[in-house]
Short mmCIF file of C-alpha atoms and ligand atoms in Angstrom, two decimals:
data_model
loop_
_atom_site.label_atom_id
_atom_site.label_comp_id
_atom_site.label_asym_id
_atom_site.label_seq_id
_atom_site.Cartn_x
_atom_site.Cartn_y
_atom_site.Cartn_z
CA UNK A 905 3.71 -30.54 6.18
CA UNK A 906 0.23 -31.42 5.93
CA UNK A 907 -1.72 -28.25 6.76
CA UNK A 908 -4.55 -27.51 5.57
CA UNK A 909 -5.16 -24.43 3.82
CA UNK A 910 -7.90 -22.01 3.49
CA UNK A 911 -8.97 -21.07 -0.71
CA UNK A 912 -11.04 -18.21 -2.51
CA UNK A 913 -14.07 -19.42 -3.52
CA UNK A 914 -14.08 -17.73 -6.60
CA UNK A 915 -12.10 -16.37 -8.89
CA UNK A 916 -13.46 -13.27 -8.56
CA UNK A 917 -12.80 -12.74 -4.64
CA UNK A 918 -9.24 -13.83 -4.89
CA UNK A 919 -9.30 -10.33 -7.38
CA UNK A 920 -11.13 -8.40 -4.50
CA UNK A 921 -9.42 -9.28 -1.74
CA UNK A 922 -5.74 -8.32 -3.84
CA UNK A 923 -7.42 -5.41 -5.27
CA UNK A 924 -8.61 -4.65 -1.51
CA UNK A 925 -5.04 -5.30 -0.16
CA UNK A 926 -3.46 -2.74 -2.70
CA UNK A 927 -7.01 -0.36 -2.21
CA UNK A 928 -6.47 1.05 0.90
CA UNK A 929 -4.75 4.58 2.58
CA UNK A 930 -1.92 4.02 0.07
CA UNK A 931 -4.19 5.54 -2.43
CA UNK A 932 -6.37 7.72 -0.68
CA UNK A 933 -3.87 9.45 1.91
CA UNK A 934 -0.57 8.43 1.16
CA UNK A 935 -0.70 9.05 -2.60
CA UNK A 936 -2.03 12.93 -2.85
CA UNK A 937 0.26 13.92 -0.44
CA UNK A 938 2.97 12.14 -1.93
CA UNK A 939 2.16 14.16 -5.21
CA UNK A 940 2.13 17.44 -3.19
CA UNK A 941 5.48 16.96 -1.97
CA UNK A 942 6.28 15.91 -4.56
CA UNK A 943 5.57 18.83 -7.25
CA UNK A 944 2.52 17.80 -8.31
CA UNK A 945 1.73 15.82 -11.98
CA UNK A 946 5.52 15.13 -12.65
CA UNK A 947 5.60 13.00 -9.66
CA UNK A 948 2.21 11.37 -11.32
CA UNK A 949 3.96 10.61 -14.55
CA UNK A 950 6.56 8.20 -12.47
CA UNK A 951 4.15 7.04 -10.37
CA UNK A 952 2.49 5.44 -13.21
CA UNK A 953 5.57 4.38 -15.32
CA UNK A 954 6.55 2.57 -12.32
CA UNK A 955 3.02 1.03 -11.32
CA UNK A 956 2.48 -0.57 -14.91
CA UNK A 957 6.34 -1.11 -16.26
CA UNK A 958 8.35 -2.44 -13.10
CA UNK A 959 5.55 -3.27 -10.49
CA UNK A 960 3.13 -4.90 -12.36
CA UNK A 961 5.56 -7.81 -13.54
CA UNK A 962 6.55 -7.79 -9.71
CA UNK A 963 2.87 -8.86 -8.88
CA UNK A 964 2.49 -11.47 -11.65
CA UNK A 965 5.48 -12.69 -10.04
CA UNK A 966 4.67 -12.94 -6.57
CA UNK A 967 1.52 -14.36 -7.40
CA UNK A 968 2.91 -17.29 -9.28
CA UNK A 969 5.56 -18.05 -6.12
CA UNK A 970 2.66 -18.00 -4.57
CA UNK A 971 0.19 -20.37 -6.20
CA UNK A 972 2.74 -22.86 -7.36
CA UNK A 973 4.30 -23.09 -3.58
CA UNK A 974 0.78 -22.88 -1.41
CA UNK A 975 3.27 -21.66 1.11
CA UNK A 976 3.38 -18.42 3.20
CA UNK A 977 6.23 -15.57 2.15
CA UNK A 978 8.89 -17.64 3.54
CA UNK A 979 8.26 -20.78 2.92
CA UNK A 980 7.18 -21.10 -0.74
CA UNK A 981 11.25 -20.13 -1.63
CA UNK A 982 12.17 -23.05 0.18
CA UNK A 983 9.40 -25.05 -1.23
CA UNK A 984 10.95 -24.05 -4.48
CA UNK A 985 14.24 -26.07 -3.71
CA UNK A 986 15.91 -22.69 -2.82
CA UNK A 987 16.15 -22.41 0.62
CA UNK A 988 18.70 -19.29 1.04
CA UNK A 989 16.36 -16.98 -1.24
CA UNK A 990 13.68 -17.20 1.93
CA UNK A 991 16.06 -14.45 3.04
CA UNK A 992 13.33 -12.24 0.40
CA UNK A 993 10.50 -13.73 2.89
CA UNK A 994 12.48 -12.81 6.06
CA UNK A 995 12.65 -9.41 4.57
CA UNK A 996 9.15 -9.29 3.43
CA UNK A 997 8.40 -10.47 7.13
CA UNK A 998 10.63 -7.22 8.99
CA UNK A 999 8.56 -4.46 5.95
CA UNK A 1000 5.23 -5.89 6.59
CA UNK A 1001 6.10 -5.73 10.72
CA UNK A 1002 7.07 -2.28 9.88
CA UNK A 1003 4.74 -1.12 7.61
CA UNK A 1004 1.46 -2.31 9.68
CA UNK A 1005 3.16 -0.63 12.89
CA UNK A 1006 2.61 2.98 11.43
CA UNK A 1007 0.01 2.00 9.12
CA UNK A 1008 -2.49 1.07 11.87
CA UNK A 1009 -1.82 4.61 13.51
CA UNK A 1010 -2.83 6.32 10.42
CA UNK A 1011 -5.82 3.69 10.04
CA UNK A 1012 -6.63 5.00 13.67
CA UNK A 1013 -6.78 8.80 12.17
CA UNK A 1014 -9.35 7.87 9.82
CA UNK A 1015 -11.47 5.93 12.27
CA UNK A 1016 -11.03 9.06 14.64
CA UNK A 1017 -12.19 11.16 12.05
CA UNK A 1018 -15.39 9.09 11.64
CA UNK A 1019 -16.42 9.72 14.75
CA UNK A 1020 -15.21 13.06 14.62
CA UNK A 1021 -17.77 13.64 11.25
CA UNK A 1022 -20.99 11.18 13.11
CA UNK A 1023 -20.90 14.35 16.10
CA UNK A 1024 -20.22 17.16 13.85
CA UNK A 1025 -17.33 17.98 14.35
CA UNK A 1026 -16.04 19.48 10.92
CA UNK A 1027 -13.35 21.88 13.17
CA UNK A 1028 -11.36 18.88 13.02
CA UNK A 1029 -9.47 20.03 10.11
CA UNK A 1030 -7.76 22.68 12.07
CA UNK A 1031 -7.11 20.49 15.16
CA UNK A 1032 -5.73 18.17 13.05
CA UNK A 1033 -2.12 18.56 14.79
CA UNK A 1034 -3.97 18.68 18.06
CA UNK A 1035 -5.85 15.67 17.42
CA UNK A 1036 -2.71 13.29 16.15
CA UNK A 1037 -0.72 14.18 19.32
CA UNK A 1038 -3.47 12.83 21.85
CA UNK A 1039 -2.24 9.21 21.83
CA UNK A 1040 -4.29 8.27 24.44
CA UNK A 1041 -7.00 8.64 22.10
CA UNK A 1042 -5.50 7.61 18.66
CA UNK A 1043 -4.12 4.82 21.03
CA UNK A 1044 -7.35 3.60 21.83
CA UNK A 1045 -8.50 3.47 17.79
CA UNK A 1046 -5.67 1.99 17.06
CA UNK A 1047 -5.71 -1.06 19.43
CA UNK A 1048 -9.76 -1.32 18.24
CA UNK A 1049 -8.49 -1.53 14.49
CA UNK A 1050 -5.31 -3.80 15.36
CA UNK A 1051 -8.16 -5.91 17.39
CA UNK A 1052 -10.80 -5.64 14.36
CA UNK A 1053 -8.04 -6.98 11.71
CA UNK A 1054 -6.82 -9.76 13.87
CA UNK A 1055 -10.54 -10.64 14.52
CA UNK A 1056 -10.94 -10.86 10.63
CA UNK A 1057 -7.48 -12.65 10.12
CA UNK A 1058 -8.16 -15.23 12.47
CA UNK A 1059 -11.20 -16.13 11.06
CA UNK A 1060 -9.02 -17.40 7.63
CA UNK A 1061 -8.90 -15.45 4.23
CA UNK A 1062 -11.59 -16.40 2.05
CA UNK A 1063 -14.83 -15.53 4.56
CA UNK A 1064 -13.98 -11.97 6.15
CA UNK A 1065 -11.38 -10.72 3.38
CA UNK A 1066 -13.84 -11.78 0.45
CA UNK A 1067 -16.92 -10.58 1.76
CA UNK A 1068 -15.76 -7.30 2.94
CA UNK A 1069 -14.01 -6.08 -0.23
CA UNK A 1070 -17.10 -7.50 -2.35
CA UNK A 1071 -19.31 -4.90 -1.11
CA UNK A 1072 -17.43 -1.74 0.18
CA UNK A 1073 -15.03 -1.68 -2.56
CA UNK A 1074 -17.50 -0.23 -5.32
CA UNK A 1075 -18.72 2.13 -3.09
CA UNK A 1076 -16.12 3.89 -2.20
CA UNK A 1077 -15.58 4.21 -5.72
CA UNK A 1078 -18.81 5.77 -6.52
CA UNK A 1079 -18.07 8.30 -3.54
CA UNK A 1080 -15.07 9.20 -4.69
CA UNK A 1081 -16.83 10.08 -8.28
CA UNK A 1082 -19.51 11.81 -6.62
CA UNK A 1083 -17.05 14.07 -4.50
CA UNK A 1084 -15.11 14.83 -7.58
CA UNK A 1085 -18.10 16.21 -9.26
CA UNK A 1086 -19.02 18.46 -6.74
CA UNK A 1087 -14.89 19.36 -6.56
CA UNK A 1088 -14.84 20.88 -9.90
CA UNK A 1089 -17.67 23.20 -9.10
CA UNK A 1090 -15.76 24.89 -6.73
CA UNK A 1091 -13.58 28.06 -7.55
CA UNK A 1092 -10.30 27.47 -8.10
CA UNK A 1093 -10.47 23.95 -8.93
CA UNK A 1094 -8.62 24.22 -11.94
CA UNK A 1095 -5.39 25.39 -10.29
CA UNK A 1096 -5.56 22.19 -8.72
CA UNK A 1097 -6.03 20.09 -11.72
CA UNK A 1098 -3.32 22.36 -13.16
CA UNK A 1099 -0.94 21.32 -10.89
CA UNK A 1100 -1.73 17.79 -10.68
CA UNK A 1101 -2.07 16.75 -14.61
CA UNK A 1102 0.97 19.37 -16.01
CA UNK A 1103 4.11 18.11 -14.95
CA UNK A 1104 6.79 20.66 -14.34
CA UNK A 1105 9.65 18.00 -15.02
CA UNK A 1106 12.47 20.42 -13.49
CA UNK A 1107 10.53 19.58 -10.15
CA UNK A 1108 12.00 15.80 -10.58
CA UNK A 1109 14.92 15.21 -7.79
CA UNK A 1110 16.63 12.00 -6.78
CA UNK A 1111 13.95 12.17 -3.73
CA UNK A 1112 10.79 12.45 -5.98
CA UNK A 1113 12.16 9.48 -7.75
CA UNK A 1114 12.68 7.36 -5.06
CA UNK A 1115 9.87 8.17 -3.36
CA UNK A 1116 7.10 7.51 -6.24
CA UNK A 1117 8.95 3.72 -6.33
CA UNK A 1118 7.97 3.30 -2.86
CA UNK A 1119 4.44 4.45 -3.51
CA UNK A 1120 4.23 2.52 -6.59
CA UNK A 1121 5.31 -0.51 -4.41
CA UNK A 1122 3.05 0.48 -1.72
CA UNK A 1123 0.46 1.11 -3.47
CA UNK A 1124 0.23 -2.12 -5.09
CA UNK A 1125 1.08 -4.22 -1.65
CA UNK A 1126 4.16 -5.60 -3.43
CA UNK A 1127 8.12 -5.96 -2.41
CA UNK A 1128 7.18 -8.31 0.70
CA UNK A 1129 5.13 -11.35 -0.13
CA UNK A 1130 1.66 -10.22 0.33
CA UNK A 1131 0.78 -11.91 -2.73
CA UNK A 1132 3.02 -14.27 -2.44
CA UNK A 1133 0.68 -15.30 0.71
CA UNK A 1134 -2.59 -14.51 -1.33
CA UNK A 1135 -1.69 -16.45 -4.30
CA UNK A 1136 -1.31 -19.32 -2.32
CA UNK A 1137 -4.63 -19.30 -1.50
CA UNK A 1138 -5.67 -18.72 -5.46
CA UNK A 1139 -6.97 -22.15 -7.48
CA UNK A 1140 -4.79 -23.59 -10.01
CA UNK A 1141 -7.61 -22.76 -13.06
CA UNK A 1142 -7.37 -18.74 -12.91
CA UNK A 1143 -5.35 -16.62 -15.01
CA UNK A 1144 -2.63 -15.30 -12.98
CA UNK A 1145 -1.41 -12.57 -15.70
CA UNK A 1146 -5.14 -11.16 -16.45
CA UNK A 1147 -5.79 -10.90 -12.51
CA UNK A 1148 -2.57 -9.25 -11.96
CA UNK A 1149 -3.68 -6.37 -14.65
CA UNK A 1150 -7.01 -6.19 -13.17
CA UNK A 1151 -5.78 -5.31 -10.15
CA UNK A 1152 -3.24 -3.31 -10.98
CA UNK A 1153 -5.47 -0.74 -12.90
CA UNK A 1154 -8.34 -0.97 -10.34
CA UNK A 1155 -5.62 0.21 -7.56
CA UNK A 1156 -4.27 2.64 -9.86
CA UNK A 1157 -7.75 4.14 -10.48
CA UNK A 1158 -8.48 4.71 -7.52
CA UNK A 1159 -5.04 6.65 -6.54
CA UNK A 1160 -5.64 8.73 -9.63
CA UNK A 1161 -8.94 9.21 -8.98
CA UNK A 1162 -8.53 10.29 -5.30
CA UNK A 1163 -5.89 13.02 -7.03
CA UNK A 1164 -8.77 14.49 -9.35
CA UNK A 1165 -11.02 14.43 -6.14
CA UNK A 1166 -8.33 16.13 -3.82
CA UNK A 1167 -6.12 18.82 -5.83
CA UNK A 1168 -9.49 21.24 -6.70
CA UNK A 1169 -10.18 20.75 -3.08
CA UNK A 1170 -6.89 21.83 -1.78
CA UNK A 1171 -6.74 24.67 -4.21
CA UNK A 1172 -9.71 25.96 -3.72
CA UNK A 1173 -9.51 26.10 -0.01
CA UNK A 1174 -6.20 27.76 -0.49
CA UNK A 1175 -4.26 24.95 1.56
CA UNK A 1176 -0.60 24.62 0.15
CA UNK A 1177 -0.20 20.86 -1.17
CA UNK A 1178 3.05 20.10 0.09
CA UNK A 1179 1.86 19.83 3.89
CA UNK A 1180 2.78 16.48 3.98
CA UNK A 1181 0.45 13.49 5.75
CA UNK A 1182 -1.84 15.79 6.95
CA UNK A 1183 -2.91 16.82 3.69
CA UNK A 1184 -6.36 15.05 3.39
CA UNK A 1185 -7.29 15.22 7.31
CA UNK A 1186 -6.53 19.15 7.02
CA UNK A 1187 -8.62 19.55 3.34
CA UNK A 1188 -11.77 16.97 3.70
CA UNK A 1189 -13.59 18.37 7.02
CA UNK A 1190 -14.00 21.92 5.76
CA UNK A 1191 -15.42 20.35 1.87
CA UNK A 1192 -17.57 18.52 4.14
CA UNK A 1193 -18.81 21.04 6.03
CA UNK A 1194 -19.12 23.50 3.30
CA UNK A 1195 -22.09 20.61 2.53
CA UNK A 1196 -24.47 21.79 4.69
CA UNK A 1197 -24.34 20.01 8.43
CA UNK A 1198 -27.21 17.73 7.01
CA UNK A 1199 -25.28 16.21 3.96
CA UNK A 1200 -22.26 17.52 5.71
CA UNK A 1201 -22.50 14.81 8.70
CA UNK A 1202 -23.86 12.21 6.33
CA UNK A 1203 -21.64 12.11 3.52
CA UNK A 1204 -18.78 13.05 5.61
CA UNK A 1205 -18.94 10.25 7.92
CA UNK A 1206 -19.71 7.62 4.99
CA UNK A 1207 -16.34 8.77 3.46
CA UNK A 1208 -14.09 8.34 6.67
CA UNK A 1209 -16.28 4.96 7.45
CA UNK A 1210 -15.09 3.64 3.95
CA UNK A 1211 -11.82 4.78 4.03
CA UNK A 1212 -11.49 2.84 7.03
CA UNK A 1213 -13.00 0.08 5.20
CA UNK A 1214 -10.79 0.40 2.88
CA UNK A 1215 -7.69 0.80 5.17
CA UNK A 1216 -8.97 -2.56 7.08
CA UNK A 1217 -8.87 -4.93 3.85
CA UNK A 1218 -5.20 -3.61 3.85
CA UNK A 1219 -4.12 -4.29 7.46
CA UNK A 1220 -5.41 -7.11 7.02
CA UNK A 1221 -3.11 -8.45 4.25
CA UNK A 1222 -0.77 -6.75 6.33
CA UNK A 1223 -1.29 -8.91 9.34
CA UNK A 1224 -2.07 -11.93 7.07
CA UNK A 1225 1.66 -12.08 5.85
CA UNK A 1226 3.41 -12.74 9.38
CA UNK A 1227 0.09 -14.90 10.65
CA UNK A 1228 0.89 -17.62 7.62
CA UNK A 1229 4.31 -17.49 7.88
CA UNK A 1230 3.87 -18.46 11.95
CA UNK A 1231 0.83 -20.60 10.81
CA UNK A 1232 2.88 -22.77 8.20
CA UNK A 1233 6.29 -22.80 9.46
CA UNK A 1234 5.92 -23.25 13.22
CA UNK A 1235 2.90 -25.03 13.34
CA UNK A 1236 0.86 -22.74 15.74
CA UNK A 1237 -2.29 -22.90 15.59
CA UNK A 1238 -4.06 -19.61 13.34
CA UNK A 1239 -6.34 -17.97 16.29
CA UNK A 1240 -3.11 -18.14 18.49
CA UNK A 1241 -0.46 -16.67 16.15
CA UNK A 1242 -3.02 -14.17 14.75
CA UNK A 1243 -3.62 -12.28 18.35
CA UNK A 1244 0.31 -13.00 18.85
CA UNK A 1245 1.69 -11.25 16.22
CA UNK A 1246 -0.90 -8.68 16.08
CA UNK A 1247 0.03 -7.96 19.78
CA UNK A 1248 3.99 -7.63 18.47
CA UNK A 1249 3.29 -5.13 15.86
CA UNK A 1250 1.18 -2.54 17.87
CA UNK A 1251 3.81 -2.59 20.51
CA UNK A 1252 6.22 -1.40 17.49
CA UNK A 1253 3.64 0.56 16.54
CA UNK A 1254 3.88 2.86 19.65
CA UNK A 1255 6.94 4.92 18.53
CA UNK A 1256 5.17 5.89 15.81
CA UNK A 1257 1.78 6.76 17.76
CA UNK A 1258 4.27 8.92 19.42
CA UNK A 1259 5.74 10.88 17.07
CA UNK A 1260 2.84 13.10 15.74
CA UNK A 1261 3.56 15.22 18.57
CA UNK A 1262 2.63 13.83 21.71
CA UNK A 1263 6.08 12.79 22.69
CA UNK A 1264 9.55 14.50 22.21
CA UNK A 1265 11.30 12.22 23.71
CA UNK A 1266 10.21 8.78 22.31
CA UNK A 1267 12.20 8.82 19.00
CA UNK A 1268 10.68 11.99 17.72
CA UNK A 1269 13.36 13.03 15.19
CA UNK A 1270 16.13 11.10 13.44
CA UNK A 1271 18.33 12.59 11.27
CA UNK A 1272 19.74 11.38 8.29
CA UNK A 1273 22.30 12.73 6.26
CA UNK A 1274 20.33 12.57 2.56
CA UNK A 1275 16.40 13.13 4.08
CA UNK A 1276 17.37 15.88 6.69
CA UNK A 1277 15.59 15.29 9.67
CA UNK A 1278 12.43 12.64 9.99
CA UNK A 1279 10.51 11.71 12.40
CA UNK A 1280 9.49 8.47 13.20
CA UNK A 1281 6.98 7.79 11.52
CA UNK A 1282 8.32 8.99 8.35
CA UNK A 1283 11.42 7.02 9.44
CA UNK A 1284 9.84 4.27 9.46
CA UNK A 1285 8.03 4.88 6.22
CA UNK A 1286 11.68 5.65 4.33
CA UNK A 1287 13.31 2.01 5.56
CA UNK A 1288 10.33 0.00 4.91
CA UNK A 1289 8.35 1.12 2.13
CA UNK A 1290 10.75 3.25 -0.10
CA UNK A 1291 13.80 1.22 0.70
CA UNK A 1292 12.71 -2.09 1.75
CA UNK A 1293 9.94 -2.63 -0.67
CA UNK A 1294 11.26 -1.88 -4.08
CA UNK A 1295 14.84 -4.17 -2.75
CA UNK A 1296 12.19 -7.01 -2.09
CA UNK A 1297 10.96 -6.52 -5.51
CA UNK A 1298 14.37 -6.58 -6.96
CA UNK A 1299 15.46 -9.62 -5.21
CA UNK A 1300 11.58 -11.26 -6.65
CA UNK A 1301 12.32 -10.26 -10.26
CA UNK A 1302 16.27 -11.77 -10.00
CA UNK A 1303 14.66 -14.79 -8.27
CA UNK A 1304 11.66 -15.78 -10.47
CA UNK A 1305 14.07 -14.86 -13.97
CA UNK A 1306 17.45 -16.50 -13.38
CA UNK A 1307 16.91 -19.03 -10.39
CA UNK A 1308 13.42 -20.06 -10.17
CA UNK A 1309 14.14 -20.29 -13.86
CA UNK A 1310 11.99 -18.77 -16.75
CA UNK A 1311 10.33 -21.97 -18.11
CA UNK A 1312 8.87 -22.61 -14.85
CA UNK A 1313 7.49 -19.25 -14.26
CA UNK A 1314 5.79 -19.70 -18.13
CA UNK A 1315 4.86 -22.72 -17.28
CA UNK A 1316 3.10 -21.49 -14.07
CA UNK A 1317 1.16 -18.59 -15.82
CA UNK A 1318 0.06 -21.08 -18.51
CA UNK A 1319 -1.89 -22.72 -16.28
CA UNK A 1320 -5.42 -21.19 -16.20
CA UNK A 1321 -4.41 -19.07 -19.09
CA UNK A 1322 -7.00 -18.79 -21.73
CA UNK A 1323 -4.54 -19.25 -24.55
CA UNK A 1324 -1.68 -21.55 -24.26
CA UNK A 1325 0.82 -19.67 -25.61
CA UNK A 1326 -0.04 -16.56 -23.60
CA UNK A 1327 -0.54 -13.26 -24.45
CA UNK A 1328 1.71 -10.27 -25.19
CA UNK A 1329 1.12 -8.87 -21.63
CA UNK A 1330 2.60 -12.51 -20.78
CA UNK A 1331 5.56 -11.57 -22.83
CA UNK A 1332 6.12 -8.68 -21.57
CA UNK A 1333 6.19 -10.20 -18.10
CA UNK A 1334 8.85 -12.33 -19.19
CA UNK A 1335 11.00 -9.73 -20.74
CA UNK A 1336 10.55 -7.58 -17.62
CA UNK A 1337 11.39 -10.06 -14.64
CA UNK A 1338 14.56 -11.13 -16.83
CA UNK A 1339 15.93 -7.62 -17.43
CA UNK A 1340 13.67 -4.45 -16.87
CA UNK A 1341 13.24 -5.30 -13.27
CA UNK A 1342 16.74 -6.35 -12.21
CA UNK A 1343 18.35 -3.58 -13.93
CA UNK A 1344 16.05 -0.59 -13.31
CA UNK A 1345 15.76 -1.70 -9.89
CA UNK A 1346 19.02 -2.36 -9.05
CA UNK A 1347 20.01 1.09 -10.55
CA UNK A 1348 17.22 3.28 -8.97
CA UNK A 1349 18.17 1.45 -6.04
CA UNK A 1350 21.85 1.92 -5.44
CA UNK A 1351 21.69 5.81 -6.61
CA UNK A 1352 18.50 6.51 -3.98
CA UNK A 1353 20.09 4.82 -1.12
CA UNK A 1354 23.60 6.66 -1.85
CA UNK A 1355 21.84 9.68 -2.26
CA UNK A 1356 18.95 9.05 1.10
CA UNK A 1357 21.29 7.66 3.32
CA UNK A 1358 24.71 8.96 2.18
CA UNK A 1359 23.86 11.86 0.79
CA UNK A 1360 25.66 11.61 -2.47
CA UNK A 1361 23.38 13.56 -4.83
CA UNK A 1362 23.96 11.13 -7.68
CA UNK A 1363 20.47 11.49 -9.15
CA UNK A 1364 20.73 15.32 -8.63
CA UNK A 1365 23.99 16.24 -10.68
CA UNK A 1366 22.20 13.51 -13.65
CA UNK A 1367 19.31 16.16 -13.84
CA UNK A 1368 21.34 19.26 -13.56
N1 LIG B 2362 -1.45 -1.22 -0.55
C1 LIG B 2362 -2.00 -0.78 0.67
C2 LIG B 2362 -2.42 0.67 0.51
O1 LIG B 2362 -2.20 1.24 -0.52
C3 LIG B 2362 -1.07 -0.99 1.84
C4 LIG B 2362 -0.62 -2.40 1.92
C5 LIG B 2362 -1.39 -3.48 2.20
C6 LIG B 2362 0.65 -2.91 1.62
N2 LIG B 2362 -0.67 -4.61 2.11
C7 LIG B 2362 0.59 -4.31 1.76
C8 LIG B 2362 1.82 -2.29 1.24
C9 LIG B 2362 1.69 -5.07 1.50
C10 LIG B 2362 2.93 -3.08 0.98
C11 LIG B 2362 2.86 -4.46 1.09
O2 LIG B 2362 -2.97 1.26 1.39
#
């Protein structure tokens, strides 16, 4: 198939738009509450294990699929000569569907909360509940960003993606830094920092485990092709294994950095960390406000502008996954299947919109026999990201080390590679897809889904 294909222009935005795919609410809003539920810096210590020993061969991985094939999620497996294993694309296809739905909601929240900073509105906080469960109005920002990332996606990769991360990217970084300064000023910050760098390992359960894979995987927009897609737009002269570490420690910053920025917060306002996602919306207005209305309305609505920044140079690798595979393997053309699957995914999206409150009826709770009862956005979240994600991953590892083949996966990464032998990070790559991956994996995997979905507390009786 002769289609022509989009590129980075440089080397450097192929990094920023991955690093601005894995940047996003994952870190920001997902993460911190993730570590409040989760106990706090034990949580953290997985988190990270995970992120550099099993994820980032996962991305150096999907990367190399990616540039060697030029081919969306799908398609580079059969490009490959392997045409059952685009069952991993079809998968990645159904988590990224998911994942967008309920990620575009949340995306909404953050845009809401812009506004709600630009008219002063620091009460926010406490209407937090209130606000989520008017869907008319999170329904509107969410159709805006939906229509915002399609706008961008439409356009091709390298001249919104690139651009966008380029600039914002840094500065949300130097907010974050500035914010964390002023956190540690304020009383009670170091119960905060307590609880979020000493890890009290008897708080580790089969749940915490499971769910810091699923952030890890989240976090780093791996498990469903998303880089698979990117590296197909990546030239054959960059170092795939040097990228992948760049952005895997820029993504990682930020999370941790959003942690040191958060927990003094949260203590100091006296707000108990394990509230779940509303954790930031609740905590940030009041900080801001406690500013002076000035700075207050200023910095306040730079943050939640940036963060929505931030969450749109995700959706839009979101979106970007299902637009190529439509673009390259049925031949529409990429304005059409852009606004078409864009128009799919908020439909699914409206369950979720739903189930912060506004509607009992419309899949509000579902109960499972491991997680208790969820609702449907958290649902949602459980299947896709903590199940789906890490299984994709799994499935990449087995795929790159043992069909795929090793030698050609070398030889990939070679290419562009400063030294032709590669480096000990290459190595370790190596080592990991063949038997870290598969078998940690494929082991966290079967005891979290016996113990989520069938409620067989394997992992729980292993720690006592
Ligand atoms: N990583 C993003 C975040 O942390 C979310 C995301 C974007 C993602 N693209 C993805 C997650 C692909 C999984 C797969 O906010």
């Amino acid at each position: 198939m002769a289609i022509q294909r989009g590129g980075f222009s440089t080397r450097i935005g192929f990094i920023l738009a991955a690093a601005g795919s894995a940047v996003g609410l994952g870190n920001i809003w997902k993460f911190p509450f993730e570590v409040g539920e989760g106990g706090g810096a034990a949580f953290v210590v997985m988190y990270l294990a995970f992120c550099f020993i099993l994820c980032f061969p996962v991305m150096v991985a999907e990367i190399s699929i990616g540039r060697k094939t030029k081919r969306n999620a799908v398609g580079a497996f059969t490009a490959l000569g392997h045409k059952k294993w685009s069952i991993i694309g079809y998968l990645g296809l159904t988590s990224g569907v998911l994942i967008l739905s309920f990620y575009n909601v949340v995306a909404a929240w953050a845009f809401g909360y812009f506004i709600e900073m630009v008219t002063g509105h620091f009460d926010i906080g406490q209407r937090f509940g209130e606000f989520t469960s008017d869907y008319l109005t999170v329904g509107l920002y969410s159709l805006l960003f939906m229509g915002t990332t399609a706008f961008v996606v439409s356009r091709g990769v390298s001249k919104g993606i690139e651009r966008a991360a380029r600039i914002l990217m840094p500065t949300l970084f130097v907010l974050i830094v500035g914010l964390i300064i002023y956190a540690l000023t304020l009383p009670n910050a170091m119960a905060g920092l307590k609880f979020y760098l000493v890890p009290e390992f008897s708080e580790i359960t089969g749940n915490v485990v499971y769910s810091a894979l699923g952030q890890a995987f989240f976090s780093l927009s791996l498990g469903m092709g998303a880089l698979i897609t990117y590296g197909s737009y990546l030239s054959r002269d960059s170092n795939i294994v040097k990228s992948a570490a760049q952005i895997t420690l820029m993504d990682v910053g930020v999370a941790v950095l959003a942690g040191f920025m958060i927990f003094p917060f949260v203590f100091s306002q006296g707000i108990e960390p394990n509230g779940g996602p509303g954790l930031i919306f609740v905590t940030l207005p009041g900080v801001f406000e406690s500013l002076g209305s000035w700075a207050g309305v200023i910095i306040g609505s730079f943050f939640f502008l940036l963060l929505s920044f931030a969450a749109l140079t995700s959706t839009i690798s979101l979106l970007e996954v299902p637009t190529a595979y439509v673009v390259d393997e049925h031949g529409i053309k990429r304005s059409k299947a852009t606004w078409l699957v864009a128009i799919v995914i908020f439909l699914v999206g409206i369950p979720s919109l739903l189930s912060n409150g506004a509607s009992e009826a419309l899949g509000q709770f579902i109960t499972l026999p491991g997680a208790g009862t969820l609702d449907f956005m958290s649902f949602v979240g459980l299947i896709a990201n903590d199940t789906f994600l890490p299984l994709g991953g799994f499935m990449i590892a087995v795929f790159v080390a043992y069909v795929w083949r090793k030698e050609n996966f070398d030889a990939e990464l070679a290419e562009g590679a400063d030294n032709l032998k590669g480096s000990w990070l290459q190595s370790y790559v190596n080592f990991a897809v063949s038997y870290v991956c598969p078998v940690l994996l494929g082991l966290i995997f079967i005891v979290t889904v016996l113990d989520n979905f069938l409620g067989i507390r394997i992992m729980t009786m292993l720690l006592g």
